[in-house]
Amino acid sequence: MRHLLMAGTVALIAPLAPAFAAPPADTLVVGISADASTFDPANISSRDNSNIAKHIFGTLYEVDPEGRIVPQMAESYVEAEDGKSYTYTLKSGLTCEDGEALTAEDVAYSFNRAADPANAFTGNTPGFVYSSIGFDGAEVVSDLEVKINLATKNPVSFGLIAEVFLHCKDSYEAMSLEDATAKPIASGSYRLASWDRGSQVVLEKIKDPGTFQNIIWRIIPEASTRSAELIAGNVDIITNVAPDQVEAVNTSGSATVKSVQGTRRIYVGFNMKDSFATGTPGGAAIQKTDVRVALQYAVDVEAICSQLLNFECKRATGLVNPPNDNENLQPYAYDPDKAEELLDAAGYPRGEDGTRFEINFQAPRGRYLNDANVALAIGQYLDDIGVKTNVELMEWASVYVPLIQKHDVGPMFLLGSGGGTWSALYDMADLSAVDAGTNYTEWKNPDWFSGWPEIAAAATEEEQRAVIDRMLEVFYNDPPWLMLYFQPDFYGVSNRVTFEPRRDEKVYLFDVALTK
C-alpha cells in the first residue's frame, strides 16, 4: 500500500515545447483540467463549466468571497411572511448580448424554462436548486419585479436562488436546445467567442465588470502540462496544481502556488439504485448498512491526504463543512481488522481465493486533485480486506458527467460535490429529497428525509440546529458515502497577474488585473 501511495508523488514536470505564445496584455489565459459539457444555462452541472458560464450569464444575487449573499442583477428582494416566495426588484437598464432588454419577464422565463419537464434538463438548477427549495414557478409582478414561488419554506432558499443563470426570453425561444448548448446569448459581462471542444473556450468582453478584453480557458487535463505551461508563461492561472509540482512552480521565478482550504466534499458514493442492487454481487452487498459501515474502516484517509495530496487532513464525518458539521461525531478510524470483522458478521467472509465479493469502482481522471491516484489507492485498500475492486478511470466531461447525471455510475464511484461555509443546510441540500438530482446514491433513509419539514417549521436557530445534528448522525450511522476529505485547492498564479483564490472553487476573473 505504501508503494502505491508514494507512486503518486514522483511525477515530474516534463519538458514542453511551447505551443502557445505568452498572452497579450488584453488577454487572460486560465488552464483548467476539464472541458465544459454545455453552455445551456439550465443544464450546467460541474464547477469548471459553471465558472466559465458565470462570466457569460448573470444571476439575481451572488455569494461573495466572504460568504455574503449580495446583489448582482437584482437590487433588492422581499421575502413573504410565510417564506414561500421571494420577490426581486431588478436593476434598470439590463440587456443581453444581442441588445434585448432583460426584464422581469426574462427572469421568470429563465426560472420556468429550467423547470419545464419537456426540456428534460439535469443541470444544477433543476437537479439541485429546484429539488432543494421546492421551486413552484416564477411570475412577473411588474416590468422590474419578479416573484419566485416555493412549495414550502426553506431557510437556504435565498442562497440557492442566487445560483440560477438568467437569460433573455426572445433569444432562447428562437433557438433549439441543441443551439442553446453551444451558442449561448450572454446576459453577463462576456460573450462566447469560440469553443474548440477539448482545447479551449474563448470569451470576449461586452460590458463591465471585467478587466480583460478576452479570457481564454484552456483545457489541459494533465497536471504536469498545466504546470509547465504556467512556468513557460503561456498561461496566467491554473487550477489543481499537483502536490508534487508545487515546489517546481514556486522556484520557477515566473509563478507561485496559492493554496486554500476548499469546501468541496470528496467521497466515494455507494449507488443503491435498483439496477445495481440486482445486477452484481458487489452492488447487492453495498445495499446493506453494515457493509457500508465496514468499508469506512478499510481506508486510511489521513495517509491519502498526506502522501497523495501533500496536506494533513481530518477525515470528514459527513457532508457538511466545518464548522457547521455535527461536532459530536468522530471520524471513522482506519482499522482494517475491524473492517474484516464487520464484513464477516455481515455475511461476507473471505472465500478460498481470499475474496469476499467483487465490485466495480468508477472514478474521473483529471477532474479533482490527483483523483486517479486517490481512486487507485482506495481500490487497493479495499482489495486488502478481501473486497476485489475493479477501478475504472474515465474522462470527465463527455463520459463521467452523463453517467453521474443519470445516476448510472458505480456501483461505487468517486465524486467531489461543491460545498459552502455559509450554511450547513447548503451542504445538506445535496440530499434534499429522495428523487433529488444530486442524490446520486439514491439513498432513501426516511429518518434523514423526514428532517426537512422539521427544519422548515423550526421557530428558532437552536431548534433548527438540533434537527441538523440529528440528521447528520443518521447520515453517519447509515452512510451513503464512504467519507473522505474536504479537498484543498492549489492554484498556480503567474507573476504577470494578481489573483486571490476563493475557498468555494469559484474562479471569478472580473477583478483580476496585470501586476503593476
XYZ file of C-alpha atoms in Angstrom:
516
model
C 0.000 0.000 0.000
C 2.837 2.374 0.881
C 4.403 1.860 -2.556
C 1.098 2.720 -4.245
C 0.710 5.891 -2.202
C 4.261 7.023 -2.858
C 3.868 6.329 -6.577
C 1.619 9.367 -6.793
C 4.399 11.685 -5.640
C 7.089 11.023 -8.215
C 5.596 12.591 -11.335
C 7.820 15.290 -12.837
C 7.056 18.276 -14.976
C 8.060 17.060 -18.395
C 9.886 19.407 -20.763
C 7.332 21.034 -23.008
C 7.851 22.765 -26.298
C 5.602 25.831 -26.012
C 2.698 25.539 -28.414
C 1.228 28.876 -27.369
C 2.722 32.344 -27.153
C 2.635 34.422 -23.996
C -0.764 36.163 -23.645
C -1.105 39.767 -24.866
C -1.877 42.492 -22.332
C -5.640 42.446 -23.001
C -5.989 38.669 -22.625
C -6.093 36.434 -19.556
C -5.417 32.703 -20.001
C -6.594 30.109 -17.477
C -5.618 26.438 -17.553
C -8.279 24.050 -16.254
C -8.455 20.274 -16.140
C -11.858 19.558 -17.674
C -13.793 20.896 -20.638
C -17.270 22.351 -20.440
C -20.026 19.953 -21.426
C -22.702 22.554 -22.269
C -23.434 26.265 -22.212
C -27.173 25.844 -21.855
C -27.694 27.791 -18.618
C -30.221 25.247 -17.320
C -28.057 22.195 -17.954
C -24.693 23.216 -16.484
C -23.689 20.996 -13.588
C -19.908 20.960 -12.974
C -17.817 23.650 -11.278
C -15.366 24.191 -14.176
C -18.336 24.574 -16.527
C -20.131 26.895 -14.114
C -17.038 29.060 -13.594
C -16.911 29.805 -17.307
C -20.673 30.301 -17.517
C -20.699 32.813 -14.662
C -18.818 35.197 -16.941
C -21.483 34.715 -19.632
C -24.650 34.782 -17.521
C -25.738 36.965 -14.640
C -27.691 35.935 -11.536
C -30.104 37.797 -9.276
C -27.730 37.688 -6.308
C -24.358 36.013 -5.804
C -22.166 34.741 -2.981
C -19.083 36.902 -2.479
C -15.642 35.604 -1.346
C -16.576 36.191 2.303
C -19.727 34.085 2.004
C -22.149 37.001 1.954
C -25.074 36.897 -0.465
C -25.012 40.222 -2.306
C -26.967 41.802 -5.209
C -25.917 41.292 -8.793
C -28.683 41.804 -11.406
C -31.285 42.484 -8.730
C -31.046 45.462 -6.390
C -33.297 44.182 -3.599
C -35.773 41.476 -2.585
C -38.654 40.868 -0.201
C -39.358 37.508 1.438
C -43.014 36.635 2.035
C -44.115 36.234 5.644
C -44.717 32.519 5.144
C -41.319 32.055 3.471
C -42.925 30.605 0.343
C -41.940 33.315 -2.104
C -39.248 35.870 -2.829
C -39.970 38.982 -4.873
C -36.934 40.564 -6.533
C -36.592 44.069 -7.924
C -34.196 44.166 -10.881
C -31.687 46.849 -11.682
C -32.817 49.019 -14.589
C -31.108 49.045 -17.969
C -30.119 45.366 -18.068
C -29.563 43.894 -21.535
C -28.430 40.690 -23.203
C -25.620 40.489 -25.742
C -27.978 40.865 -28.728
C -29.368 44.114 -27.352
C -32.604 42.675 -25.951
C -33.649 44.300 -22.676
C -33.581 41.921 -19.725
C -36.700 42.426 -17.603
C -38.800 40.508 -15.094
C -40.337 38.588 -17.990
C -36.904 37.230 -18.914
C -36.107 36.289 -15.329
C -39.397 34.425 -14.924
C -38.729 32.684 -18.239
C -35.207 31.690 -17.138
C -36.550 30.036 -13.988
C -39.556 28.374 -15.643
C -37.608 27.140 -18.672
C -35.240 25.194 -16.397
C -38.212 23.526 -14.702
C -40.070 22.592 -17.902
C -40.177 18.760 -17.990
C -40.328 18.847 -21.782
C -36.731 20.086 -21.809
C -35.510 17.215 -19.597
C -32.751 19.329 -18.072
C -30.497 17.679 -15.487
C -28.157 20.554 -14.598
C -27.530 22.295 -11.286
C -30.641 24.473 -11.483
C -33.320 21.758 -11.855
C -31.282 18.931 -10.339
C -30.031 20.668 -7.204
C -31.517 24.126 -6.677
C -35.137 23.318 -7.525
C -35.261 19.976 -5.762
C -33.770 21.657 -2.674
C -36.106 24.661 -2.490
C -39.284 23.118 -3.883
C -39.463 25.556 -6.796
C -43.099 26.196 -7.706
C -42.883 28.612 -10.619
C -41.864 32.187 -11.316
C -44.211 35.031 -12.263
C -43.943 38.628 -13.429
C -45.140 41.233 -10.931
C -44.090 44.309 -12.918
C -41.538 45.176 -15.554
C -38.732 45.095 -12.972
C -40.277 42.797 -10.325
C -40.356 39.010 -10.424
C -41.749 36.578 -7.861
C -40.160 33.182 -7.223
C -42.645 30.767 -5.640
C -41.728 27.805 -3.435
C -43.720 24.802 -2.276
C -42.520 25.215 1.280
C -40.386 27.463 3.440
C -36.695 26.592 3.368
C -34.056 28.697 5.165
C -31.483 28.044 2.440
C -33.700 29.122 -0.476
C -32.324 32.639 -0.838
C -28.762 31.408 -1.313
C -29.767 28.712 -3.775
C -31.866 31.045 -5.923
C -28.643 33.017 -6.394
C -27.221 30.125 -8.446
C -29.772 30.318 -11.275
C -28.356 31.793 -14.503
C -30.515 34.413 -16.245
C -31.066 34.706 -19.995
C -33.313 36.610 -22.391
C -36.617 35.022 -23.369
C -36.861 36.054 -27.029
C -33.358 34.817 -27.805
C -33.865 31.402 -26.251
C -37.388 30.847 -27.549
C -35.978 31.329 -31.050
C -33.277 28.656 -30.719
C -33.272 24.883 -30.405
C -31.974 23.065 -27.348
C -29.030 21.963 -29.460
C -28.159 25.565 -30.337
C -28.503 26.587 -26.683
C -25.795 24.090 -25.807
C -23.116 25.690 -27.961
C -24.413 29.160 -28.918
C -25.380 30.941 -25.701
C -26.700 34.502 -25.739
C -24.960 36.277 -22.874
C -26.624 38.300 -20.141
C -23.347 38.902 -18.316
C -20.044 40.640 -19.000
C -18.648 38.259 -21.631
C -19.904 36.514 -24.755
C -18.791 33.130 -26.031
C -16.486 33.941 -28.953
C -15.465 30.358 -29.721
C -15.437 26.871 -28.229
C -12.909 24.390 -29.576
C -14.028 21.314 -27.683
C -11.288 19.614 -25.757
C -8.934 22.532 -26.410
C -10.178 25.960 -25.321
C -13.093 28.302 -24.654
C -12.647 31.944 -25.667
C -14.724 34.713 -24.080
C -14.927 38.324 -25.298
C -15.942 41.210 -23.049
C -19.111 43.085 -23.982
C -19.669 45.183 -20.822
C -18.407 45.818 -17.309
C -17.387 44.399 -14.929
C -14.254 42.813 -16.341
C -10.615 43.881 -16.556
C -9.510 41.854 -19.579
C -10.991 42.123 -23.054
C -10.536 38.390 -23.646
C -10.492 35.395 -21.320
C -9.223 32.093 -22.697
C -9.957 28.918 -20.746
C -7.512 26.273 -21.977
C -8.394 22.637 -21.382
C -5.230 20.938 -20.071
C -6.118 17.586 -18.443
C -2.580 16.628 -17.385
C -1.436 18.421 -14.232
C 2.227 18.341 -15.285
C 1.375 20.035 -18.588
C -0.623 22.752 -16.822
C 2.331 23.483 -14.561
C 4.773 23.506 -17.466
C 2.609 25.952 -19.421
C 2.349 28.208 -16.364
C 6.113 28.195 -15.819
C 6.685 28.880 -19.527
C 4.484 31.980 -19.306
C 1.815 30.698 -21.687
C -0.895 30.527 -19.012
C -1.686 33.047 -16.252
C -3.648 30.905 -13.786
C -4.020 27.135 -13.406
C -6.257 25.075 -11.159
C -5.459 21.822 -9.333
C -1.674 22.131 -9.158
C -0.450 18.607 -8.352
C 1.187 18.398 -4.907
C 4.468 17.093 -6.329
C 4.720 20.150 -8.620
C 4.248 22.899 -6.026
C 7.977 23.327 -5.415
C 8.765 23.477 -9.132
C 6.225 26.258 -9.632
C 7.352 28.187 -6.557
C 11.017 28.067 -7.547
C 10.401 28.876 -11.220
C 10.726 32.627 -10.794
C 7.685 33.107 -13.041
C 4.790 31.916 -10.876
C 3.733 30.879 -7.367
C 1.209 28.487 -5.877
C -1.617 29.870 -3.744
C -3.429 27.325 -1.584
C -6.737 27.500 0.270
C -8.744 25.008 2.300
C -11.524 24.238 -0.121
C -15.135 23.332 0.582
C -15.537 20.513 -1.956
C -16.558 17.221 -0.355
C -14.587 14.332 -1.863
C -16.278 10.994 -1.251
C -16.927 7.538 -2.607
C -20.617 7.107 -3.322
C -22.478 3.827 -2.863
C -25.046 3.660 -5.667
C -28.146 1.982 -4.259
C -30.111 2.183 -7.485
C -32.204 -0.950 -8.119
C -30.255 -1.875 -11.248
C -27.050 -2.104 -9.207
C -28.740 -3.892 -6.319
C -29.773 -6.736 -8.605
C -27.045 -6.554 -11.221
C -23.856 -7.586 -9.437
C -22.770 -9.206 -6.129
C -20.905 -6.039 -5.144
C -23.874 -3.866 -5.994
C -26.054 -6.082 -3.815
C -23.566 -6.077 -0.925
C -23.459 -2.299 -0.546
C -27.216 -2.151 -0.100
C -26.533 -3.279 3.472
C -25.750 -0.622 6.044
C -23.354 -2.970 7.868
C -21.259 -3.395 4.709
C -21.089 0.346 4.046
C -20.021 0.952 7.651
C -17.388 -1.783 7.436
C -15.819 -0.231 4.354
C -15.342 3.075 6.200
C -12.710 1.378 8.382
C -10.797 -0.034 5.407
C -9.407 3.240 4.004
C -6.585 5.268 5.573
C -7.814 8.718 4.583
C -5.127 10.583 6.509
C -2.391 8.688 4.611
C -4.050 9.522 1.286
C -4.128 13.200 2.240
C -0.521 13.400 3.388
C 1.084 11.221 0.733
C -1.044 11.861 -2.352
C -2.334 15.378 -1.749
C 0.522 16.873 0.277
C -1.626 18.149 3.141
C -2.715 16.958 6.562
C -6.436 16.341 6.810
C -9.046 15.332 9.325
C -11.390 12.794 7.823
C -14.929 14.004 7.176
C -17.767 12.762 9.389
C -20.419 13.649 6.850
C -21.315 16.018 4.072
C -21.127 19.342 5.948
C -18.037 21.558 6.010
C -16.633 22.547 9.402
C -17.506 24.473 11.480
C -21.125 23.759 10.520
C -20.854 19.974 10.946
C -22.003 17.884 13.917
C -19.140 18.348 16.371
C -20.206 15.308 18.409
C -19.305 12.877 15.627
C -15.802 11.403 15.427
C -14.280 10.363 12.079
C -14.237 6.646 11.328
C -10.796 5.306 12.192
C -8.504 3.370 9.877
C -8.894 -0.137 11.270
C -8.716 -2.858 8.584
C -9.070 -5.627 11.180
C -12.387 -4.149 12.299
C -13.458 -3.800 8.677
C -12.833 -7.510 8.134
C -14.626 -8.411 11.360
C -17.697 -6.394 10.373
C -17.761 -7.896 6.875
C -17.619 -11.398 8.383
C -20.556 -10.511 10.638
C -22.478 -9.029 7.694
C -22.327 -12.382 5.888
C -19.369 -11.748 3.582
C -16.485 -13.974 4.745
C -13.412 -14.460 2.579
C -13.703 -17.262 0.043
C -10.987 -19.789 -0.750
C -9.310 -17.238 -3.020
C -9.461 -14.588 -0.280
C -12.250 -12.624 -1.950
C -15.419 -11.578 -0.131
C -17.134 -10.028 -3.130
C -16.172 -8.165 -6.289
C -17.249 -4.611 -7.091
C -16.687 -2.001 -9.793
C -15.389 1.408 -8.700
C -15.581 4.218 -11.280
C -13.697 7.494 -10.996
C -12.805 10.525 -13.128
C -9.283 11.126 -14.331
C -8.056 14.712 -14.035
C -11.156 16.383 -12.558
C -10.092 16.557 -8.896
C -6.751 16.890 -7.189
C -4.724 13.734 -8.009
C -8.037 11.887 -8.388
C -6.748 8.911 -10.382
C -4.153 8.009 -7.755
C -6.665 8.561 -4.954
C -9.062 6.125 -6.639
C -6.328 3.538 -7.166
C -5.262 3.818 -3.534
C -8.829 3.309 -2.309
C -9.169 0.307 -4.607
C -6.016 -1.182 -3.104
C -7.216 -0.607 0.463
C -10.440 -2.460 -0.343
C -8.517 -5.256 -2.063
C -6.502 -5.643 1.149
C -9.621 -6.566 3.148
C -10.879 -9.031 0.553
C -13.159 -6.768 -1.496
C -11.913 -7.233 -5.042
C -12.199 -3.750 -6.525
C -12.071 -3.045 -10.236
C -11.070 0.614 -10.630
C -12.210 2.198 -13.890
C -10.820 5.669 -14.650
C -12.947 7.730 -17.030
C -12.868 11.003 -18.985
C -14.841 13.645 -17.102
C -16.930 15.877 -19.372
C -18.246 13.548 -22.079
C -18.239 10.204 -20.230
C -18.423 10.592 -16.464
C -20.789 13.572 -16.183
C -23.603 11.951 -18.231
C -23.378 8.823 -16.075
C -23.500 10.908 -12.897
C -26.490 12.916 -14.096
C -28.432 9.719 -14.849
C -27.329 8.095 -11.566
C -25.773 5.305 -13.619
C -22.227 5.478 -12.233
C -20.953 2.788 -9.913
C -21.913 0.787 -8.004
C -19.077 2.643 -6.249
C -17.919 5.981 -7.611
C -15.565 8.825 -6.699
C -17.102 12.279 -6.707
C -16.469 15.752 -5.348
C -19.530 17.804 -4.501
C -19.179 21.555 -4.127
C -19.913 22.910 -0.669
C -20.017 26.167 1.228
C -19.277 27.738 4.576
C -22.327 29.956 4.876
C -24.844 27.270 5.889
C -24.942 23.620 6.950
C -28.177 23.332 5.003
C -26.455 24.288 1.750
C -24.133 21.290 2.064
C -27.003 19.035 3.172
C -29.153 20.098 0.211
C -27.408 17.503 -1.972
C -29.879 15.155 -0.291
C -32.921 17.413 -0.185
C -35.265 14.676 -1.436
C -35.116 11.026 -2.397
C -35.584 11.975 -6.052
C -33.220 14.986 -5.970
C -30.939 15.175 -8.989
C -27.905 15.357 -6.681
C -28.897 12.263 -4.679
C -26.532 10.278 -6.891
C -26.560 7.331 -4.482
C -30.382 7.118 -4.451
C -30.229 6.740 -0.658
C -33.712 6.598 0.867
C -33.302 6.669 4.654
C -36.624 8.087 5.987
C -35.012 9.355 9.190
C -32.956 11.758 7.083
C -35.601 12.967 4.666
C -38.251 13.459 7.362
C -35.986 16.079 8.896
C -36.506 18.617 6.124
C -40.102 19.536 7.068
C -38.958 19.914 10.680
C -36.220 22.312 9.615
C -38.723 24.379 7.651
C -41.019 24.517 10.689
C -38.303 25.320 13.237
C -39.062 28.560 15.084
C -35.513 29.253 16.229
C -31.965 28.589 15.090
C -31.481 26.351 18.128
C -34.430 24.156 17.118
C -33.117 24.016 13.560
C -29.615 23.080 14.749
C -30.974 20.176 16.807
C -32.638 18.714 13.712
C -29.499 19.262 11.627
C -27.325 17.415 14.142
C -29.810 14.539 14.305
C -29.864 14.238 10.517
C -26.080 14.269 10.331
C -25.971 11.447 12.878
C -28.343 9.436 10.665
C -26.030 10.032 7.703
C -23.028 8.918 9.775
C -24.652 5.694 11.007
C -26.219 4.706 7.676
C -23.607 6.160 5.334
C -24.474 6.539 1.643
C -20.910 7.791 1.194
C -17.529 6.360 2.073
C -16.360 9.547 3.732
C -13.021 11.003 2.679
C -11.927 14.667 2.980
C -12.557 18.285 2.113
C -10.300 18.993 -0.843
C -7.601 21.653 -0.547
C -7.238 23.814 -3.623
C -3.889 24.701 -5.176
C -3.831 27.475 -7.778
C -0.784 28.390 -9.833
C -0.613 32.123 -10.485
C 1.740 33.853 -12.911
C 3.714 36.836 -11.670
C 2.056 38.724 -14.556
C -1.328 38.950 -12.794
C -2.953 39.442 -9.411
C -5.407 36.736 -8.368
C -6.713 35.691 -4.947
C -8.433 32.274 -4.854
C -11.680 31.648 -3.013
C -12.418 28.701 -0.750
C -15.520 27.683 -2.710
C -13.728 26.918 -6.037
C -15.479 29.777 -7.781
C -12.918 31.130 -10.227
C -14.355 34.560 -11.000
C -11.972 36.713 -13.007
C -13.735 40.072 -13.210
C -11.240 41.801 -10.880
C -8.044 40.026 -11.951
C -5.515 42.577 -13.240
C -1.992 42.841 -14.576
C 0.623 43.211 -11.878
C 1.694 46.830 -11.512
